[in-house]
């Protein structure tokens, strides 16, 4: 079973920041949080990952709470092309596999 | 680097036939993964290779499924005696061995339809 929980869907106005939450209350100290997105009929696209410090790259920012039990993916200026299913993943220890949940379906509205 | 490449992109086959899919990972990535995704669901892990060694297999990988990575480069996934329930998107991913926490990159998948 996935170790994360996410809201099933969210809407965001174009040009506004999209904040996608994820709960991972059972995360252990050395497990990273990964975010991927999947646009219809395409393979998952890597966005960002982190351990405990906040991370930023050209696509997004990842904010991880101090207790590491939750995180938020921030798309600073959402565009219509950001409409996708977003997956938050914590990989089980001792394995290299990702366990995907059902993700959050983000719809960016014009 | 062109990313993870999967062929074919689409495959339609009759029930009972065998099918084989190919995955070419990003060059120098020694870790390779296969996933399956059905409509409305997230990808499900099938198997994982480190170089040519198959190190992890899901219970989803029934005896009709076999995956190989003979030279530690490209990989093939074969499904024998296909069933309609095998209809899905089959995804391949690869990652570098340099850091065990490094991200994996996915291909565009092979969509299988069993009729």
mmCIF file of C-alpha atoms in Angstrom:
data_model
loop_
_atom_site.group_PDB
_atom_site.id
_atom_site.type_symbol
_atom_site.label_atom_id
_atom_site.label_comp_id
_atom_site.label_asym_id
_atom_site.label_seq_id
_atom_site.Cartn_x
_atom_site.Cartn_y
_atom_site.Cartn_z
ATOM 1 C CA UNK A 1 0.000 0.000 0.000
ATOM 2 C CA UNK A 2 1.037 3.556 -0.668
ATOM 3 C CA UNK A 3 2.542 5.299 2.324
ATOM 4 C CA UNK A 4 1.052 8.646 1.308
ATOM 5 C CA UNK A 5 -2.386 10.203 1.171
ATOM 6 C CA UNK A 6 -3.402 12.975 -1.189
ATOM 7 C CA UNK A 7 -6.673 14.739 -1.997
ATOM 8 C CA UNK A 8 -8.236 13.181 -5.100
ATOM 9 C CA UNK A 9 -8.658 16.435 -6.974
ATOM 10 C CA UNK A 10 -7.928 20.152 -6.922
ATOM 11 C CA UNK A 11 -8.585 23.154 -9.129
ATOM 12 C CA UNK A 12 -6.274 26.109 -9.600
ATOM 13 C CA UNK A 13 -6.653 29.305 -11.595
ATOM 14 C CA UNK A 14 -4.138 29.844 -14.364
ATOM 15 C CA UNK A 15 -1.266 32.053 -13.219
ATOM 16 C CA UNK A 16 -1.854 31.349 -9.548
ATOM 17 C CA UNK A 17 0.237 29.101 -7.345
ATOM 18 C CA UNK A 18 -0.905 25.506 -7.072
ATOM 19 C CA UNK A 19 -0.261 23.984 -3.650
ATOM 20 C CA UNK A 20 -0.624 20.219 -3.584
ATOM 21 C CA UNK A 21 -0.559 18.608 -0.121
ATOM 22 C CA UNK A 22 0.615 15.149 0.819
ATOM 23 C CA UNK A 23 0.517 13.302 4.118
ATOM 24 C CA UNK A 24 3.177 10.712 4.906
ATOM 25 C CA UNK A 25 2.848 10.269 8.653
ATOM 26 C CA UNK A 26 4.685 6.926 8.751
ATOM 27 C CA UNK A 27 7.776 8.158 6.940
ATOM 28 C CA UNK A 28 11.059 7.070 8.497
ATOM 29 C CA UNK A 29 14.144 9.162 8.987
ATOM 30 C CA UNK A 30 16.001 8.213 5.824
ATOM 31 C CA UNK A 31 13.122 8.022 3.363
ATOM 32 C CA UNK A 32 12.844 10.611 0.635
ATOM 33 C CA UNK A 33 9.634 12.155 -0.693
ATOM 34 C CA UNK A 34 9.297 12.095 -4.484
ATOM 35 C CA UNK A 35 6.829 13.932 -6.685
ATOM 36 C CA UNK A 36 5.868 12.889 -10.175
ATOM 37 C CA UNK A 37 3.105 13.984 -12.498
ATOM 38 C CA UNK A 38 1.368 12.245 -15.329
ATOM 39 C CA UNK A 39 -0.299 13.988 -18.186
ATOM 40 C CA UNK A 40 -2.930 11.939 -19.944
ATOM 41 C CA UNK A 41 -1.547 8.930 -21.824
ATOM 42 C CA UNK A 42 2.077 9.806 -21.092
ATOM 43 C CA UNK A 43 4.629 8.266 -18.747
ATOM 44 C CA UNK A 44 5.114 9.798 -15.290
ATOM 45 C CA UNK A 45 7.367 12.845 -15.309
ATOM 46 C CA UNK A 46 9.773 13.449 -12.435
ATOM 47 C CA UNK A 47 9.279 16.790 -10.698
ATOM 48 C CA UNK A 48 11.303 16.973 -7.496
ATOM 49 C CA UNK A 49 12.354 15.033 -4.411
ATOM 50 C CA UNK A 50 13.665 15.816 -0.961
ATOM 51 C CA UNK A 51 14.559 14.454 2.448
ATOM 52 C CA UNK A 52 14.013 17.166 5.028
ATOM 53 C CA UNK A 53 15.157 20.462 3.597
ATOM 54 C CA UNK A 54 12.965 22.462 1.273
ATOM 55 C CA UNK A 55 13.903 21.988 -2.350
ATOM 56 C CA UNK A 56 13.388 24.105 -5.447
ATOM 57 C CA UNK A 57 14.072 23.502 -9.095
ATOM 58 C CA UNK A 58 12.911 24.965 -12.384
ATOM 59 C CA UNK A 59 9.584 23.162 -12.173
ATOM 60 C CA UNK A 60 8.475 23.427 -8.560
ATOM 61 C CA UNK A 61 9.221 23.843 -4.891
ATOM 62 C CA UNK A 62 8.890 21.155 -2.254
ATOM 63 C CA UNK A 63 8.150 22.158 1.300
ATOM 64 C CA UNK A 64 8.561 19.403 3.904
ATOM 65 C CA UNK A 65 7.330 20.001 7.445
ATOM 66 C CA UNK A 66 9.820 19.846 10.258
ATOM 67 C CA UNK A 67 8.400 16.556 11.566
ATOM 68 C CA UNK A 68 8.450 15.251 7.957
ATOM 69 C CA UNK A 69 4.932 13.901 8.258
ATOM 70 C CA UNK A 70 3.626 16.003 5.410
ATOM 71 C CA UNK A 71 4.796 17.992 2.435
ATOM 72 C CA UNK A 72 3.486 20.432 -0.148
ATOM 73 C CA UNK A 73 4.396 20.672 -3.803
ATOM 74 C CA UNK A 74 4.156 24.228 -5.084
ATOM 75 C CA UNK A 75 3.825 25.128 -8.746
ATOM 76 C CA UNK A 76 4.429 28.884 -8.504
ATOM 77 C CA UNK A 77 2.562 30.010 -11.626
ATOM 78 C CA UNK A 78 0.287 27.270 -12.862
ATOM 79 C CA UNK A 79 -0.420 27.035 -16.581
ATOM 80 C CA UNK A 80 -2.973 24.984 -18.490
ATOM 81 C CA UNK A 81 -0.186 22.532 -19.328
ATOM 82 C CA UNK A 82 0.205 21.737 -15.635
ATOM 83 C CA UNK A 83 -3.155 19.954 -15.684
ATOM 84 C CA UNK A 84 -2.190 16.406 -14.703
ATOM 85 C CA UNK A 85 -2.327 13.775 -11.983
ATOM 86 C CA UNK A 86 0.305 14.481 -9.341
ATOM 87 C CA UNK A 87 1.758 11.634 -7.306
ATOM 88 C CA UNK A 88 3.520 11.953 -3.972
ATOM 89 C CA UNK A 89 5.623 8.876 -3.231
ATOM 90 C CA UNK A 90 7.648 7.635 -0.309
ATOM 91 C CA UNK A 91 9.734 4.662 -1.286
ATOM 92 C CA UNK A 92 9.681 1.718 1.138
ATOM 93 C CA UNK A 93 13.019 1.146 2.903
ATOM 94 C CA UNK A 94 15.320 -1.437 1.444
ATOM 95 C CA UNK A 95 13.679 -1.305 -1.961
ATOM 96 C CA UNK A 96 13.988 0.725 -5.125
ATOM 97 C CA UNK A 97 10.370 0.479 -6.191
ATOM 98 C CA UNK A 98 7.906 3.339 -6.075
ATOM 99 C CA UNK A 99 4.432 2.638 -4.741
ATOM 100 C CA UNK A 100 2.043 4.991 -6.448
ATOM 101 C CA UNK A 101 -1.293 5.867 -4.903
ATOM 102 C CA UNK A 102 -4.109 7.394 -6.928
ATOM 103 C CA UNK A 103 -2.606 10.881 -6.764
ATOM 104 C CA UNK A 104 -4.224 14.310 -7.008
ATOM 105 C CA UNK A 105 -5.878 15.285 -10.246
ATOM 106 C CA UNK A 106 -5.017 18.959 -10.703
ATOM 107 C CA UNK A 107 -7.085 20.960 -13.130
ATOM 108 C CA UNK A 108 -5.769 24.391 -14.066
ATOM 109 C CA UNK A 109 -8.607 26.637 -15.118
ATOM 110 C CA UNK A 110 -8.340 29.456 -17.657
ATOM 111 C CA UNK B 1 20.388 11.627 -24.305
ATOM 112 C CA UNK B 2 16.902 10.910 -25.538
ATOM 113 C CA UNK B 3 15.520 9.510 -22.310
ATOM 114 C CA UNK B 4 13.937 6.116 -21.737
ATOM 115 C CA UNK B 5 12.688 4.627 -24.979
ATOM 116 C CA UNK B 6 9.937 2.018 -25.224
ATOM 117 C CA UNK B 7 8.806 0.054 -28.241
ATOM 118 C CA UNK B 8 6.277 -0.431 -29.564
ATOM 119 C CA UNK B 9 4.123 2.442 -28.310
ATOM 120 C CA UNK B 10 0.946 0.538 -29.030
ATOM 121 C CA UNK B 11 0.210 -3.142 -29.439
ATOM 122 C CA UNK B 12 -3.060 -4.860 -30.212
ATOM 123 C CA UNK B 13 -3.064 -8.609 -29.892
ATOM 124 C CA UNK B 14 -5.526 -11.444 -29.818
ATOM 125 C CA UNK B 15 -6.139 -13.304 -26.597
ATOM 126 C CA UNK B 16 -3.777 -16.215 -26.246
ATOM 127 C CA UNK B 17 -0.959 -14.688 -28.279
ATOM 128 C CA UNK B 18 2.470 -13.844 -26.874
ATOM 129 C CA UNK B 19 3.783 -10.292 -26.887
ATOM 130 C CA UNK B 20 7.177 -8.778 -26.160
ATOM 131 C CA UNK B 21 7.991 -5.197 -25.288
ATOM 132 C CA UNK B 22 11.383 -3.526 -25.321
ATOM 133 C CA UNK B 23 12.819 -0.838 -23.092
ATOM 134 C CA UNK B 24 16.040 1.088 -23.716
ATOM 135 C CA UNK B 25 17.036 2.940 -20.551
ATOM 136 C CA UNK B 26 18.997 6.143 -20.301
ATOM 137 C CA UNK B 27 22.597 5.266 -21.109
ATOM 138 C CA UNK B 28 24.711 4.342 -18.084
ATOM 139 C CA UNK B 29 21.655 3.867 -15.889
ATOM 140 C CA UNK B 30 22.162 0.497 -14.297
ATOM 141 C CA UNK B 31 18.762 0.302 -12.594
ATOM 142 C CA UNK B 32 15.717 -0.541 -14.661
ATOM 143 C CA UNK B 33 12.088 -0.963 -13.604
ATOM 144 C CA UNK B 34 8.876 -2.215 -15.154
ATOM 145 C CA UNK B 35 5.440 -0.984 -14.072
ATOM 146 C CA UNK B 36 1.912 -1.627 -15.240
ATOM 147 C CA UNK B 37 -0.878 0.925 -15.240
ATOM 148 C CA UNK B 38 -4.562 0.273 -15.776
ATOM 149 C CA UNK B 39 -7.126 2.947 -16.458
ATOM 150 C CA UNK B 40 -7.720 5.298 -13.561
ATOM 151 C CA UNK B 41 -5.029 3.763 -11.385
ATOM 152 C CA UNK B 42 -1.482 4.732 -10.525
ATOM 153 C CA UNK B 43 1.380 2.660 -11.920
ATOM 154 C CA UNK B 44 1.988 -0.679 -10.164
ATOM 155 C CA UNK B 45 5.487 -2.052 -9.727
ATOM 156 C CA UNK B 46 6.277 -5.274 -11.585
ATOM 157 C CA UNK B 47 10.017 -5.856 -11.395
ATOM 158 C CA UNK B 48 13.437 -4.266 -10.935
ATOM 159 C CA UNK B 49 16.879 -4.960 -12.405
ATOM 160 C CA UNK B 50 20.277 -3.830 -11.282
ATOM 161 C CA UNK B 51 22.503 -4.399 -14.287
ATOM 162 C CA UNK B 52 21.461 -7.836 -15.577
ATOM 163 C CA UNK B 53 20.278 -9.141 -12.208
ATOM 164 C CA UNK B 54 16.552 -9.205 -11.525
ATOM 165 C CA UNK B 55 16.492 -8.255 -7.862
ATOM 166 C CA UNK B 56 12.824 -7.744 -7.098
ATOM 167 C CA UNK B 57 9.580 -9.093 -8.508
ATOM 168 C CA UNK B 58 6.024 -8.246 -7.624
ATOM 169 C CA UNK B 59 3.363 -10.852 -6.969
ATOM 170 C CA UNK B 60 1.634 -9.229 -9.936
ATOM 171 C CA UNK B 61 4.261 -10.816 -12.161
ATOM 172 C CA UNK B 62 2.543 -14.121 -12.790
ATOM 173 C CA UNK B 63 4.250 -17.073 -14.440
ATOM 174 C CA UNK B 64 2.995 -15.803 -17.812
ATOM 175 C CA UNK B 65 5.200 -12.740 -17.442
ATOM 176 C CA UNK B 66 8.959 -12.776 -17.840
ATOM 177 C CA UNK B 67 11.430 -9.934 -17.948
ATOM 178 C CA UNK B 68 15.052 -10.033 -18.995
ATOM 179 C CA UNK B 69 17.990 -7.680 -19.198
ATOM 180 C CA UNK B 70 20.670 -9.940 -20.647
ATOM 181 C CA UNK B 71 23.546 -7.503 -21.024
ATOM 182 C CA UNK B 72 22.553 -4.968 -18.460
ATOM 183 C CA UNK B 73 21.412 -2.501 -21.090
ATOM 184 C CA UNK B 74 18.015 -2.879 -22.771
ATOM 185 C CA UNK B 75 15.275 -4.994 -21.246
ATOM 186 C CA UNK B 76 12.370 -7.009 -22.602
ATOM 187 C CA UNK B 77 9.055 -7.875 -20.991
ATOM 188 C CA UNK B 78 7.223 -10.847 -22.443
ATOM 189 C CA UNK B 79 3.659 -11.846 -21.743
ATOM 190 C CA UNK B 80 2.669 -15.332 -22.798
ATOM 191 C CA UNK B 81 -0.876 -16.458 -23.524
ATOM 192 C CA UNK B 82 -2.254 -12.952 -23.153
ATOM 193 C CA UNK B 83 -5.581 -12.421 -21.418
ATOM 194 C CA UNK B 84 -7.954 -9.494 -21.656
ATOM 195 C CA UNK B 85 -6.962 -8.509 -18.119
ATOM 196 C CA UNK B 86 -3.437 -7.875 -19.370
ATOM 197 C CA UNK B 87 -4.686 -4.829 -21.270
ATOM 198 C CA UNK B 88 -2.816 -1.933 -19.709
ATOM 199 C CA UNK B 89 -0.018 0.561 -20.181
ATOM 200 C CA UNK B 90 3.383 -1.005 -19.503
ATOM 201 C CA UNK B 91 5.922 1.521 -18.288
ATOM 202 C CA UNK B 92 9.677 1.249 -18.042
ATOM 203 C CA UNK B 93 11.898 3.479 -15.918
ATOM 204 C CA UNK B 94 15.609 3.752 -15.237
ATOM 205 C CA UNK B 95 17.840 5.382 -12.649
ATOM 206 C CA UNK B 96 21.501 5.864 -11.975
ATOM 207 C CA UNK B 97 23.427 3.767 -9.478
ATOM 208 C CA UNK B 98 25.456 6.728 -8.255
ATOM 209 C CA UNK B 99 22.980 7.612 -5.528
ATOM 210 C CA UNK B 100 20.471 5.131 -4.158
ATOM 211 C CA UNK B 101 17.995 7.955 -3.623
ATOM 212 C CA UNK B 102 18.257 9.375 -7.113
ATOM 213 C CA UNK B 103 15.090 9.760 -9.120
ATOM 214 C CA UNK B 104 13.883 7.374 -11.799
ATOM 215 C CA UNK B 105 12.913 8.528 -15.287
ATOM 216 C CA UNK B 106 10.003 6.922 -17.073
ATOM 217 C CA UNK B 107 9.435 6.154 -20.708
ATOM 218 C CA UNK B 108 6.206 6.901 -22.566
ATOM 219 C CA UNK B 109 4.977 3.369 -22.153
ATOM 220 C CA UNK B 110 3.607 0.619 -24.355
ATOM 221 C CA UNK B 111 -0.161 0.445 -24.451
ATOM 222 C CA UNK B 112 -1.341 -3.136 -24.806
ATOM 223 C CA UNK B 113 -4.855 -4.000 -25.900
ATOM 224 C CA UNK B 114 -5.874 -7.646 -25.814
ATOM 225 C CA UNK B 115 -8.943 -8.397 -27.919
#
